[in-house]
Coordinates of C-alpha atoms and ligand atoms in Angstrom, one line a residue:
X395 CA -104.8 -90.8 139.6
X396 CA -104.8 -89.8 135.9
X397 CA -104.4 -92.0 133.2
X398 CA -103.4 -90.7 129.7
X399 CA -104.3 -93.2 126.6
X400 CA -101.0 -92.7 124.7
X401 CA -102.1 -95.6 122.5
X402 CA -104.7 -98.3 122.5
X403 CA -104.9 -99.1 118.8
X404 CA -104.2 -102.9 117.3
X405 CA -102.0 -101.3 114.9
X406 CA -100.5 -98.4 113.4
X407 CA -101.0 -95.9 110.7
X408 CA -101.9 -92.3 110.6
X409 CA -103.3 -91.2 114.1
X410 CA -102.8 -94.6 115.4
X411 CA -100.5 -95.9 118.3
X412 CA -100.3 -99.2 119.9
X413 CA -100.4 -100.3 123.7
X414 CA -99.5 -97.3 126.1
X415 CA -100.8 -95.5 129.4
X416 CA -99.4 -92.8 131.5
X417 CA -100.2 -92.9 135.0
X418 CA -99.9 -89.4 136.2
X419 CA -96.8 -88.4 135.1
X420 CA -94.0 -91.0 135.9
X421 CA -95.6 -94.3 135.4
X422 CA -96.0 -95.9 131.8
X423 CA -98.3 -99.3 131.4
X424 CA -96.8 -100.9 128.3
X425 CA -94.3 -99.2 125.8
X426 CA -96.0 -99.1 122.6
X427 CA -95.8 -96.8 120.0
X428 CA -97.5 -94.2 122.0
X429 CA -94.8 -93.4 124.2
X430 CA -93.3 -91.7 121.3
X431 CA -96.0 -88.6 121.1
X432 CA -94.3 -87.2 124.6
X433 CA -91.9 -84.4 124.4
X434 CA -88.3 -85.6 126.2
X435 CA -89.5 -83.7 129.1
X436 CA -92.2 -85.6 129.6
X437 CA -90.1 -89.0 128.8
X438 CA -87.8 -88.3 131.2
X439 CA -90.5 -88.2 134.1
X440 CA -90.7 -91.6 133.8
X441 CA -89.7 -93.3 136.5
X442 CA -91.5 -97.1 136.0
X443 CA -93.1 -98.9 133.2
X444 CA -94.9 -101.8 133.9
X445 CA -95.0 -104.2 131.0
X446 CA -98.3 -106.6 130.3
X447 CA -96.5 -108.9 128.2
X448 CA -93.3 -108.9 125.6
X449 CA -95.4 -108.8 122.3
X450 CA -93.7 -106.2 120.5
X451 CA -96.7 -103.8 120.1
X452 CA -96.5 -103.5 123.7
X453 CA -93.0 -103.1 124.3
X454 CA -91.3 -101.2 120.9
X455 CA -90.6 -98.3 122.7
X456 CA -88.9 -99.4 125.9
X457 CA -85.6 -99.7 124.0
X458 CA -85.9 -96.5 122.6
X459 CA -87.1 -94.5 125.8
X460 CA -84.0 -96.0 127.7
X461 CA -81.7 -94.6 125.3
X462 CA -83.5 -91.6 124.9
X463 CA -83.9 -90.4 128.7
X464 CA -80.9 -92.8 130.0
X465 CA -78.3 -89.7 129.5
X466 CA -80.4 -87.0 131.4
X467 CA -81.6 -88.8 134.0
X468 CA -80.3 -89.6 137.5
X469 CA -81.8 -93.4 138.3
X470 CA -82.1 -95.9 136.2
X471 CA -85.7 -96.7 134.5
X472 CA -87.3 -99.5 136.5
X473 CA -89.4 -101.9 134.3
X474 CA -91.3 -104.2 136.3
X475 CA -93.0 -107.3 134.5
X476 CA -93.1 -111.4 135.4
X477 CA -90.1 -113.3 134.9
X478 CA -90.8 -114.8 131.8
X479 CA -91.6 -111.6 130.4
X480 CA -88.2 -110.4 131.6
X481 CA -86.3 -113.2 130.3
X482 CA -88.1 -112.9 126.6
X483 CA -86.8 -108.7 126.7
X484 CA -83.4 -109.9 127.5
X485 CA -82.9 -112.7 125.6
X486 CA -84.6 -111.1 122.5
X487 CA -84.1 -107.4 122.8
X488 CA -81.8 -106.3 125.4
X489 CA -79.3 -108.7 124.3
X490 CA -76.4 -106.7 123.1
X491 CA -77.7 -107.6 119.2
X492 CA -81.1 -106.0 118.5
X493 CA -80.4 -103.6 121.4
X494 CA -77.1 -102.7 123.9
X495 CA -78.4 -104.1 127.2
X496 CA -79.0 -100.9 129.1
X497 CA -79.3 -102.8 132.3
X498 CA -75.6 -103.2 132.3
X499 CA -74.4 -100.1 130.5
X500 CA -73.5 -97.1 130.1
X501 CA -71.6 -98.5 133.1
X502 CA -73.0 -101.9 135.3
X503 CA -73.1 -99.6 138.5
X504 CA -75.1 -96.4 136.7
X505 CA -77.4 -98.5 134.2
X506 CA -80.2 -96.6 131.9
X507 CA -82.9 -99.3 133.5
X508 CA -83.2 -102.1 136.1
X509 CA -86.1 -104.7 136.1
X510 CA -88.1 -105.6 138.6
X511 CA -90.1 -109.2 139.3
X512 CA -93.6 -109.1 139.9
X513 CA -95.7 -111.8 140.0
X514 CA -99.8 -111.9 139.4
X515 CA -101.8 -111.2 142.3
X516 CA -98.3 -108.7 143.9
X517 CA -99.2 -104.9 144.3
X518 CA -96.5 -102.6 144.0
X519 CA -97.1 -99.2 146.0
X520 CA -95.8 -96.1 144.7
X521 CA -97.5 -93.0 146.8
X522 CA -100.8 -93.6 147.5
X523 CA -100.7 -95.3 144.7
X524 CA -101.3 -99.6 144.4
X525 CA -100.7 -101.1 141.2
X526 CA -101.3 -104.9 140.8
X527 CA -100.8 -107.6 138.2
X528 CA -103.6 -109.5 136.9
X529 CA -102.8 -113.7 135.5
X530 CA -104.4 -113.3 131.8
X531 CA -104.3 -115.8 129.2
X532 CA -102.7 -114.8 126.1
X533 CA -100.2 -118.0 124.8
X534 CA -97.5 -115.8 126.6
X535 CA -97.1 -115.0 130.0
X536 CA -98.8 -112.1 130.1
X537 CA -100.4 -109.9 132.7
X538 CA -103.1 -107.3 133.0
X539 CA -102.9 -104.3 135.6
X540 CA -105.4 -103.1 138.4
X541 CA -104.9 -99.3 139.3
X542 CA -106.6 -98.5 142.5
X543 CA -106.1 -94.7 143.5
X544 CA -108.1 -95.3 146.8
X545 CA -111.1 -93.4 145.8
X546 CA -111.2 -95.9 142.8
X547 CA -109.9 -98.3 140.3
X548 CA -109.5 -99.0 137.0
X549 CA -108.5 -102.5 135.0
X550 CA -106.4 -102.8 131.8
X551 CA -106.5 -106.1 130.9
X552 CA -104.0 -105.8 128.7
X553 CA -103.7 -108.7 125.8
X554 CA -106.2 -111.6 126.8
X555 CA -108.2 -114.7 125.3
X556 CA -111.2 -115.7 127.6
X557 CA -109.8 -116.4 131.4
X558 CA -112.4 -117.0 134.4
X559 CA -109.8 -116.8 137.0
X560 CA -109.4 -112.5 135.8
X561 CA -113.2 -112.3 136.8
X562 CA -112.5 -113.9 140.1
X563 CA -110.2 -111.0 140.7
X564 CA -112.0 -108.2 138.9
X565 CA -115.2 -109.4 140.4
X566 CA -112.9 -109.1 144.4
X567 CA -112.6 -105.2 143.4
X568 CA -115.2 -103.2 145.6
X569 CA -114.0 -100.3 144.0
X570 CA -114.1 -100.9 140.6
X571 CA -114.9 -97.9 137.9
X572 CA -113.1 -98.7 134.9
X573 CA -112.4 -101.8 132.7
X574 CA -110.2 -101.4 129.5
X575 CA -110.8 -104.6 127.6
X576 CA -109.7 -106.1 124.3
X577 CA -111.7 -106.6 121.6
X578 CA -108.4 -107.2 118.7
X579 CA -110.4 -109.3 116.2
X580 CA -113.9 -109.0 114.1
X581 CA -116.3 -111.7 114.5
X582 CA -114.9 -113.5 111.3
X583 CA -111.4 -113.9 112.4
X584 CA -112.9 -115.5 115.8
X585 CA -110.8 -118.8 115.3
X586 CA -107.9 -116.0 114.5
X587 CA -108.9 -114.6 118.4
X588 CA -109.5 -118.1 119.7
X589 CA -106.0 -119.2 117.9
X590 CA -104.4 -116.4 119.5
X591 CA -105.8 -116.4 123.1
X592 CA -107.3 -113.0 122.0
X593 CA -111.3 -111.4 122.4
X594 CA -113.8 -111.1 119.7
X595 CA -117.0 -109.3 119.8
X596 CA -119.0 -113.1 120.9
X597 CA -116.1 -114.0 123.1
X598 CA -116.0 -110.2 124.5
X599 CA -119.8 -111.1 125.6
X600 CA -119.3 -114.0 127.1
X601 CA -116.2 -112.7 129.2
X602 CA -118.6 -109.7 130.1
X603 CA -121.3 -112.4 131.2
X604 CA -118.5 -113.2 133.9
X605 CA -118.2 -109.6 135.6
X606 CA -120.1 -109.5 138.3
X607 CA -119.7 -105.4 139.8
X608 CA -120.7 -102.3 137.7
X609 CA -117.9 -100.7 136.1
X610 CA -117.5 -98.3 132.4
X611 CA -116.4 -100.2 129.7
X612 CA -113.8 -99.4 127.6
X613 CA -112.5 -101.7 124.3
X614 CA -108.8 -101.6 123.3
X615 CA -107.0 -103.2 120.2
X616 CA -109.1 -102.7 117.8
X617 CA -106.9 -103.7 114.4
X618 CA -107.5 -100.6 112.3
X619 CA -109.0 -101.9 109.5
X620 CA -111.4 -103.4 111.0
X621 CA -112.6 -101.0 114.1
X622 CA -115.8 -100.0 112.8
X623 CA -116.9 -103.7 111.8
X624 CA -116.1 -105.1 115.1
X625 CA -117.6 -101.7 117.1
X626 CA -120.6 -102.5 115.7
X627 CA -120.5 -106.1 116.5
X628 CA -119.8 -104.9 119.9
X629 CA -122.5 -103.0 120.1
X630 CA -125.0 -106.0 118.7
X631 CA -123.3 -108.1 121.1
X632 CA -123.3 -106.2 124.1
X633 CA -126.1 -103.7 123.5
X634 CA -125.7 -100.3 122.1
X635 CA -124.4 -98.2 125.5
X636 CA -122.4 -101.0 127.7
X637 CA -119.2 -100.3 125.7
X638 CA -117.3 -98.1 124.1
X639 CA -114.3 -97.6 122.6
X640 CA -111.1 -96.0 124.2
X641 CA -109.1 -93.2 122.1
X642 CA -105.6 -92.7 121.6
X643 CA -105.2 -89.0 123.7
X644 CA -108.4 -89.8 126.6
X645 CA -107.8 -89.0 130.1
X646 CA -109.3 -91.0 133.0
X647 CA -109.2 -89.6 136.1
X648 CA -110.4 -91.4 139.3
Ligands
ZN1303 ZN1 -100.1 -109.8 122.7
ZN1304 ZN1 -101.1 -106.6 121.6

């Protein structure tokens, strides 16, 4: 498995891109801003995305990608995500008023994209491939993802606040390698993070206090101004070398 940091950043601005990950070269997790850096080509691959949540960092570019790729390709896009997660992109999004709602048109029987129901704890197989949804807490439903290649796996928390029952899953993981966390707020905007059901570089700690197998640590949605503020309260948190930070354009392979 290869996984291709389109975007991890909190925000946007020069070099920046919000929430995105290619998994080899047809699955995205979350449709951020990143999704925009690949060529057509390389859009068109795409055969699922698999959406954390329906905050609009996450999922800005699903609208455009459909109608990008929906002409040249043969199927329809399948987005899988939890109900409520659906029901928000429909209501809000898909709905004929912000956007046309590809999963009826260009024709009801030829659609640009079809979604798919997961719930937390389901694995969806694709190849040798398992992908399976994580229960976060973020004030929205919201999901993180657990990508096991069968050699060895890697966990995207996506958007989360601090959640004991993801370390009773992470912690089940015999084969865990990677874990891209959040870190989206500095230690002075920790009611912000606690308001929010996001980390901070305290609350990062104490979540980190939970995990209970060895794994490389990665921090995600870091706002951008300010990332070096809370990556150095990460590393007075955590210790210099437990964490670092993920980059917009790193490839993880396992
Ligand atoms: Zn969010
Ligand atoms: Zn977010």
């Amino acid at each position: 498995m290869k996984v291709r940091v389109l975007g991890c950043s909190g925000g946007i601005g020069a070099g920046l891109r919000t929430s995105a990950l290619l998994l080899d070269e047809d699955v995205l997790i979350d449709a951020g801003t990143g999704v925009g850096d690949l060529a057509l080509d390389a859009m068109r691959r795409i055969d699922h995305v698999f959406v954390t949540h329906a905050h609009l960092d996450h999922v800005c570019s699903l609208p455009l990608l459909a109608d990008s790729v929906g002409p040249q390709r043969q199927a329809p896009l399948t987005v899988h995500a939890i109900a409520p997660v659906i029901a928000a992109l429909r209501a809000h999004v898909f709905n004929d008023n912000i956007w046309p709602d590809f999963a009826r048109l260009p024709r009801p029987e030829a659609p640009y994209l079809r979604w798919r129901v997961i719930v937390p704890g389901e694995t969806v197989t694709l190849g040798a491939r398992r992908i399976t949804a994580l229960a976060v807490e973020h004030g929205v439903p919201a999901v993180g993802y657990w990508l096991d290649s069968g050699a060895a796996s890697l966990v995207f928390t996506g958007d989360t606040g601090p959640n004991d029952a993801l370390w009773d899953q992470v912690n089940a993981i015999a084969n865990l390698r990677y874990l891209l966390i959040e870190t989206a707020f500095c230690e002075r905007d920790k009611a912000i993070a606690v308001a929010a059901s996001h980390l901070c570089p305290s609350l990062l700690a104490e979540e980190l206090g939970k995990l209970r197998v060895p794994a490389e640590i990665f921090i995600t949605h870091l706002k951008p101004g300010d990332r070096a503020l809370t990556l150095a309260e990460v590393a007075a948190a955590l210790g210099a070398d437990r964490a670092r930070a993920l980059e917009d354009g790193q490839l993880i392979e396992f």
